[in-house]
PDB file of C-alpha atoms in Angstrom:
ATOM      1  CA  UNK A1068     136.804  -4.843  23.970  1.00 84.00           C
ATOM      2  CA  UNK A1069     133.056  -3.183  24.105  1.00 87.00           C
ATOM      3  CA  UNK A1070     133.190  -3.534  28.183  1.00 90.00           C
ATOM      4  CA  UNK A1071     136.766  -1.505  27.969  1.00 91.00           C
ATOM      5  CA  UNK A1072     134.050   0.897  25.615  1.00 92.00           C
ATOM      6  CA  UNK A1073     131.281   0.596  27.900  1.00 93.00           C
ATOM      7  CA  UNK A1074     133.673   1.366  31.065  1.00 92.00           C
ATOM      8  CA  UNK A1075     135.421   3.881  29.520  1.00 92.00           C
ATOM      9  CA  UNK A1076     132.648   6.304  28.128  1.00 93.00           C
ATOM     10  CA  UNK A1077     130.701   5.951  31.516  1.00 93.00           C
ATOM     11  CA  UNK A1078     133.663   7.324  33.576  1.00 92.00           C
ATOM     12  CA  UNK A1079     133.678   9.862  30.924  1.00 93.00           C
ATOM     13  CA  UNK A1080     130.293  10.934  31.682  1.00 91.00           C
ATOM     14  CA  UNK A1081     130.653  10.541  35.468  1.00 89.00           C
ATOM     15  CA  UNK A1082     133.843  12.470  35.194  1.00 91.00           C
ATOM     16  CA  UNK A1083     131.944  15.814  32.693  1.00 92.00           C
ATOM     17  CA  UNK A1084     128.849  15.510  35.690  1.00 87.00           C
ATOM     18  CA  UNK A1085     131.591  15.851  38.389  1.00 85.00           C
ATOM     19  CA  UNK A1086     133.262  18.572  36.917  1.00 88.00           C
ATOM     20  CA  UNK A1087     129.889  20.678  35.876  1.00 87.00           C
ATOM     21  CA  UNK A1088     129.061  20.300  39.609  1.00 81.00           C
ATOM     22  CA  UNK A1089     132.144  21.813  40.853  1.00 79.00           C
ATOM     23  CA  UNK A1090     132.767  24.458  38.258  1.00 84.00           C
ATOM     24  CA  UNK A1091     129.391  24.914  35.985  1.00 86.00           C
ATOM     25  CA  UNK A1092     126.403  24.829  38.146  1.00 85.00           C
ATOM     26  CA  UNK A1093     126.093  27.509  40.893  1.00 80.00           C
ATOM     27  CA  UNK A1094     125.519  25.670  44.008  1.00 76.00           C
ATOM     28  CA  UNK A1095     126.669  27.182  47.341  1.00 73.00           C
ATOM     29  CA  UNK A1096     125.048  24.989  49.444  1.00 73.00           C
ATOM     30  CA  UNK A1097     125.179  21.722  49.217  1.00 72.00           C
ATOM     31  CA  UNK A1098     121.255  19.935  49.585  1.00 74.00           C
ATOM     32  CA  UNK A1099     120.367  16.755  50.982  1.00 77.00           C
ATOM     33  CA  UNK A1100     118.577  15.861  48.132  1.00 75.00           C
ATOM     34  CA  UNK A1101     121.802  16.693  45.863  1.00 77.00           C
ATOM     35  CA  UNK A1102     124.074  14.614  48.427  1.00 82.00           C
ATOM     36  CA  UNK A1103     121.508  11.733  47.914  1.00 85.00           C
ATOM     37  CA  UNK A1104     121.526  11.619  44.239  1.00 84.00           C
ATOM     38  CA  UNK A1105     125.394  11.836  44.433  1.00 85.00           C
ATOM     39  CA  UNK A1106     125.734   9.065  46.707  1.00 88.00           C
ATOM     40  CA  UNK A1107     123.486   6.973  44.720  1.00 88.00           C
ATOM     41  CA  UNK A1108     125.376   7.968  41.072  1.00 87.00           C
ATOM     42  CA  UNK A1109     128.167   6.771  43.126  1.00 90.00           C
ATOM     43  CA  UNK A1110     127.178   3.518  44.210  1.00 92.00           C
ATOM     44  CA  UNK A1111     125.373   2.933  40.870  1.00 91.00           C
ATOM     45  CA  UNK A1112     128.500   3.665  39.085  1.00 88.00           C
ATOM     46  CA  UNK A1113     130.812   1.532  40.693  1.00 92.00           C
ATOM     47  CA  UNK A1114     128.317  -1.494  40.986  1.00 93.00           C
ATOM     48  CA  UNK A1115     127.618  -1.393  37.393  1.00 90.00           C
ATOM     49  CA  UNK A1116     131.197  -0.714  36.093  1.00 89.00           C
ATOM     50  CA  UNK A1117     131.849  -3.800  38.088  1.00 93.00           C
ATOM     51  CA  UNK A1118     129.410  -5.976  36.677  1.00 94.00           C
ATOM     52  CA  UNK A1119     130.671  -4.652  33.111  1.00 91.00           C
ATOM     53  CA  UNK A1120     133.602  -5.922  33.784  1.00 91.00           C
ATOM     54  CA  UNK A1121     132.922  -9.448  35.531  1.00 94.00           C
ATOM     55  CA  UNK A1122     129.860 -10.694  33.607  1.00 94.00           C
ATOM     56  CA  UNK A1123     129.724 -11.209  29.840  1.00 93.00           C
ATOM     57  CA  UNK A1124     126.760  -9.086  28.250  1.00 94.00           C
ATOM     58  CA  UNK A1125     125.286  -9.762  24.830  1.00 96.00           C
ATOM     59  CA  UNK A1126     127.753  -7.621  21.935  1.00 95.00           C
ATOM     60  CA  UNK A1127     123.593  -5.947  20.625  1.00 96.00           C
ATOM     61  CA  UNK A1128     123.492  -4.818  24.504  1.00 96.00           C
ATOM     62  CA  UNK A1129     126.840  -3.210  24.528  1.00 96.00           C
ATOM     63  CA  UNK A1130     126.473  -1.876  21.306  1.00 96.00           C
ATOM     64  CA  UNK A1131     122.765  -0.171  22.253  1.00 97.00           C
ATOM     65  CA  UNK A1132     124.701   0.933  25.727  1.00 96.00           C
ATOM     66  CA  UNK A1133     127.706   2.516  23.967  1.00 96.00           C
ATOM     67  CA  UNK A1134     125.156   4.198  21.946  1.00 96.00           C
ATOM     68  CA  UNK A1135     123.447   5.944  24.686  1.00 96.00           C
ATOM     69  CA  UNK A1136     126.958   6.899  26.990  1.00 96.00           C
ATOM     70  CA  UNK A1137     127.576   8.355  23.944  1.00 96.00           C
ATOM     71  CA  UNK A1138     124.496  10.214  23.233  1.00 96.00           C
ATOM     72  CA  UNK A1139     124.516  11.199  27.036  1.00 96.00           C
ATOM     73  CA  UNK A1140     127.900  12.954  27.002  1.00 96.00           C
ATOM     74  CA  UNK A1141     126.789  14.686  23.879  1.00 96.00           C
ATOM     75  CA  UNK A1142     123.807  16.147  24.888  1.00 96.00           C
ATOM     76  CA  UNK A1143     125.428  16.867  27.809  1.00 96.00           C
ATOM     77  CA  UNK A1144     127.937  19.351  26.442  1.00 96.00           C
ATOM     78  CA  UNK A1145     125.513  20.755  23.998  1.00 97.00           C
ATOM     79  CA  UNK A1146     123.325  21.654  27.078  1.00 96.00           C
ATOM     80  CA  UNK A1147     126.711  23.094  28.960  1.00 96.00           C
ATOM     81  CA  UNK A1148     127.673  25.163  25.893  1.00 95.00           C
ATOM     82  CA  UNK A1149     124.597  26.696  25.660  1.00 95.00           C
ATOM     83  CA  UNK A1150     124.427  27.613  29.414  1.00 95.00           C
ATOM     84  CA  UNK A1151     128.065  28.735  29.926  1.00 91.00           C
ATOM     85  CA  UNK A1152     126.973  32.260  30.714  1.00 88.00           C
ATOM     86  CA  UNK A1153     123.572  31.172  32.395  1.00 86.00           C
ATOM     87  CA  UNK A1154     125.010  29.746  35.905  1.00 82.00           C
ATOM     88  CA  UNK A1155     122.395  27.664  36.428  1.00 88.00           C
ATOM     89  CA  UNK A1156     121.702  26.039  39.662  1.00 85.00           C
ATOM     90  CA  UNK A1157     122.474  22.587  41.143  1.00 83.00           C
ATOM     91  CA  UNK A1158     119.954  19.888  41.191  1.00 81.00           C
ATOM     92  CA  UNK A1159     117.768  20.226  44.614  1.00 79.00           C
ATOM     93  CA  UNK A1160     118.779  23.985  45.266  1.00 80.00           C
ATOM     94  CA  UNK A1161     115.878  26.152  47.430  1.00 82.00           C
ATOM     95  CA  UNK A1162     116.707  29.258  45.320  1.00 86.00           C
ATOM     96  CA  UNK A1163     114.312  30.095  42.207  1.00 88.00           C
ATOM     97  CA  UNK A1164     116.162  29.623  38.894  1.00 89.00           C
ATOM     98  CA  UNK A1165     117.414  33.505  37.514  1.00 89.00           C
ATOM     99  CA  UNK A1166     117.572  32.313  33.825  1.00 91.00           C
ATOM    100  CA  UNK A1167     115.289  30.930  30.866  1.00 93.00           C
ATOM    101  CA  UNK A1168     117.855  29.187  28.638  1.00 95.00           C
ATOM    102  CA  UNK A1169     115.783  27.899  25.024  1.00 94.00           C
ATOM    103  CA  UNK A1170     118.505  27.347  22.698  1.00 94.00           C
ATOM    104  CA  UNK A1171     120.368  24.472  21.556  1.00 95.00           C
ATOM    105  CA  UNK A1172     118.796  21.198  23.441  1.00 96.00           C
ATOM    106  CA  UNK A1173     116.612  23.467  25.375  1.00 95.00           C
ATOM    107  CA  UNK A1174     114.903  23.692  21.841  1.00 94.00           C
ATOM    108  CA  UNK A1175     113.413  19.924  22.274  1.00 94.00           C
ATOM    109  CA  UNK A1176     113.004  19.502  25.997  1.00 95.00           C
ATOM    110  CA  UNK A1177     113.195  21.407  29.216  1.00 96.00           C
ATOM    111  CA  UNK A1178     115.781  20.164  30.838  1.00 96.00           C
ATOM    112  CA  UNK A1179     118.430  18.559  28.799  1.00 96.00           C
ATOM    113  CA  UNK A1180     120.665  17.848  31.663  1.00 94.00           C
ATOM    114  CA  UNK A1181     118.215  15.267  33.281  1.00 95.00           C
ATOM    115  CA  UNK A1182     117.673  14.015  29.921  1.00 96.00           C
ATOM    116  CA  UNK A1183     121.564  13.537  29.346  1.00 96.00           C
ATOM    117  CA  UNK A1184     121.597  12.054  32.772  1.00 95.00           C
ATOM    118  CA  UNK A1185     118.526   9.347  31.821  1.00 95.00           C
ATOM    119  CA  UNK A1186     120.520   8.376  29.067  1.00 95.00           C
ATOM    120  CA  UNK A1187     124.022   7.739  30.842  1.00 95.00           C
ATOM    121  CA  UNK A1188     121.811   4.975  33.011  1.00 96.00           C
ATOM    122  CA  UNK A1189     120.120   3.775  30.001  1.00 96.00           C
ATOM    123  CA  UNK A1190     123.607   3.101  28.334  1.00 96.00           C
ATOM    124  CA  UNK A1191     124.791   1.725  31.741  1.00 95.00           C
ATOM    125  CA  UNK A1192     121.812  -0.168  32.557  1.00 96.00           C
ATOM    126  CA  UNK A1193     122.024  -1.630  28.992  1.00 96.00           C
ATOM    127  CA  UNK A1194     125.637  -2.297  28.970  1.00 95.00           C
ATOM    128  CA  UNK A1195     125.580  -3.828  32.198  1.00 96.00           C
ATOM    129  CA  UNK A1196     122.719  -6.143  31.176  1.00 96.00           C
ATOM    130  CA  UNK A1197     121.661  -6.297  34.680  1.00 95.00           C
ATOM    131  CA  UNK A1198     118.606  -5.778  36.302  1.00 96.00           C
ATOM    132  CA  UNK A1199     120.461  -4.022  39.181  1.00 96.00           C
ATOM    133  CA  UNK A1200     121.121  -1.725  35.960  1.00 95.00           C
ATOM    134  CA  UNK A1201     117.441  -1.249  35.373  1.00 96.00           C
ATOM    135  CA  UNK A1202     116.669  -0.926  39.132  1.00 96.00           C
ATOM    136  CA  UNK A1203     119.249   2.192  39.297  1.00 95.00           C
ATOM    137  CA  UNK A1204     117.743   3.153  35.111  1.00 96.00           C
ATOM    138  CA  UNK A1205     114.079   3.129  37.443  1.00 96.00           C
ATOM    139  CA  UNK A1206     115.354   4.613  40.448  1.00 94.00           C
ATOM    140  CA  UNK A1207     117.526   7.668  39.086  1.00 94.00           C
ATOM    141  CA  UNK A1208     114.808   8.250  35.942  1.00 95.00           C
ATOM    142  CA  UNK A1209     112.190   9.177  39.147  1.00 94.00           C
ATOM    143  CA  UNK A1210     114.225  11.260  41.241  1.00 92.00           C
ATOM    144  CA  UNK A1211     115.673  13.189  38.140  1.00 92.00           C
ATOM    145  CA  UNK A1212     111.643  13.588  36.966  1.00 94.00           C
ATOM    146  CA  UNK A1213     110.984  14.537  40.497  1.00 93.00           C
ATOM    147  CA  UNK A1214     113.592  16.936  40.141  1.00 91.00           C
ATOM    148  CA  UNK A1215     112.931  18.390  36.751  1.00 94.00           C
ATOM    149  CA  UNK A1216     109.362  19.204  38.343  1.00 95.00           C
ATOM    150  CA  UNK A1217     110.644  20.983  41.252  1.00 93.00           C
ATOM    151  CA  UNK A1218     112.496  23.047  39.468  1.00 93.00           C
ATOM    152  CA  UNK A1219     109.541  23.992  37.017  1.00 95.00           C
ATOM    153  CA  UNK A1220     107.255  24.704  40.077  1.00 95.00           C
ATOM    154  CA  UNK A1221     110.193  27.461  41.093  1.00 94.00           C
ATOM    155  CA  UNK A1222     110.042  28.700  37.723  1.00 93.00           C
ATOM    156  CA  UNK A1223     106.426  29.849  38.170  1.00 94.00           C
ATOM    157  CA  UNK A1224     106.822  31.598  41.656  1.00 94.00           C
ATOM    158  CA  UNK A1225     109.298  34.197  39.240  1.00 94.00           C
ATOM    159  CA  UNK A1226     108.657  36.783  36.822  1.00 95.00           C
ATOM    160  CA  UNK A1227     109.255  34.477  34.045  1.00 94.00           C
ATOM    161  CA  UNK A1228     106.247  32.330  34.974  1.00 95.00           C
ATOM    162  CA  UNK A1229     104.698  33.214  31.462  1.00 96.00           C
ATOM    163  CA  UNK A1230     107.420  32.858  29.348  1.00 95.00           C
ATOM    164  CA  UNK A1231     108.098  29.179  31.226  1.00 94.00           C
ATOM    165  CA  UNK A1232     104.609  27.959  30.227  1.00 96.00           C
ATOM    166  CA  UNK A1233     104.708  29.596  26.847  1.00 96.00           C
ATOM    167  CA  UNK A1234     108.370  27.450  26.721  1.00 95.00           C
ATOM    168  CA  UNK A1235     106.908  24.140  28.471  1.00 94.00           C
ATOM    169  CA  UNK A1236     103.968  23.886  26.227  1.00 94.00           C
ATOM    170  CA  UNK A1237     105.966  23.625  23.148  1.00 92.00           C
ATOM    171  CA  UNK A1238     108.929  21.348  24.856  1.00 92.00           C
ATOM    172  CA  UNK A1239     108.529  17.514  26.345  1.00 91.00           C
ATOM    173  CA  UNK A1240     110.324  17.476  29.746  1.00 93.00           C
ATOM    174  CA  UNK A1241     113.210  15.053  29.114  1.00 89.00           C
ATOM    175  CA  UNK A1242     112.362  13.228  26.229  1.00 84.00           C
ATOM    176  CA  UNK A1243     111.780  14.571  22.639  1.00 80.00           C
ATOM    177  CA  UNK A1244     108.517  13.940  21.458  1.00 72.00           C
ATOM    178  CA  UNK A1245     110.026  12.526  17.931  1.00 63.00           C
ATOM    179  CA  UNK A1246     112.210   9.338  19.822  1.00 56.00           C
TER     180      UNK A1246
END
């Protein structure tokens, strides 16, 4: 029964990420860094859902992995309800970001997205007992820091360059100071 859980909440997640890409997040160009990333979700996904579902993982595990799918989708549509006017850009974009959101989970870290997105491979990688799991957990945690940096570089080549550090210095970058 948890791996039906485990399985079902991380195609729920995959599913709310597929559909803020195509209908949330302005993006009109593609990048090769964005293609990248979705490739690897992709092949991350189905190799751990697959694993979940072939291999028996200690109950603590699953329970600790359901916890963080389900953390991940909801800080995930915290962070979409509080940018649903913002049109923020896709991961990877060249364009400088156009808007300074600092409400809801903008209000503990910069970029609650990524931090939403750590979590889903957390829960996976924890579900999944697997250390192909922690391999992707490793592997996606540095390209979506990677990311999250890029995209606070672009915020100080715009004419919110003060108000970002003023925002940055009181906000961790994915992961609340009090977890």
């Amino acid at each position: 029964m948890l791996d039906f859980v485990i399985l079902l909440l991380a195609i729920s997640v995959f599913s709310s990420q597929v559909w803020s890409t195509a209908v949330h997040f302005e993006m009109s160009e593609m990048q090769s860094g964005a293609k990248i990333v979705i490739a690897m979700v992709i092949i991350g996904l189905i190799t751990l859902c697959s694993i979940v579902a072939r291999f028996e993982q200690p109950p603590l595990a699953q329970y600790a992995g359901a916890a963080m799918l389900l953390g991940s989708l909801a800080v995930f549509w915290w962070a979409i309800r509080e940018t649903r006017s913002a049109k923020l850009r896709a991961v990877f974009t060249t364009k400088n970001p156009h808007t300074l959101v600092q409400t809801g989970p903008y209000a503990y870290v910069r970029h609650p997205f990524y931090s939403s997105y750590v979590l889903f491979w957390l829960g996976l990688a924890l579900g999944s007992w697997s250390i192909i799991g922690g391999a992707f957990f490793i592997l996606l945690f540095i390209i979506y820091w990677r990311a999250a940096a890029d995209e606070e570089q672009k915020f100080l080549t715009t004419d919110m360059a003060d108000a970002y550090r003023a925002f940055a210095d009181k906000r961790a970058r994915l992961v609340p100071p009090f977890l």
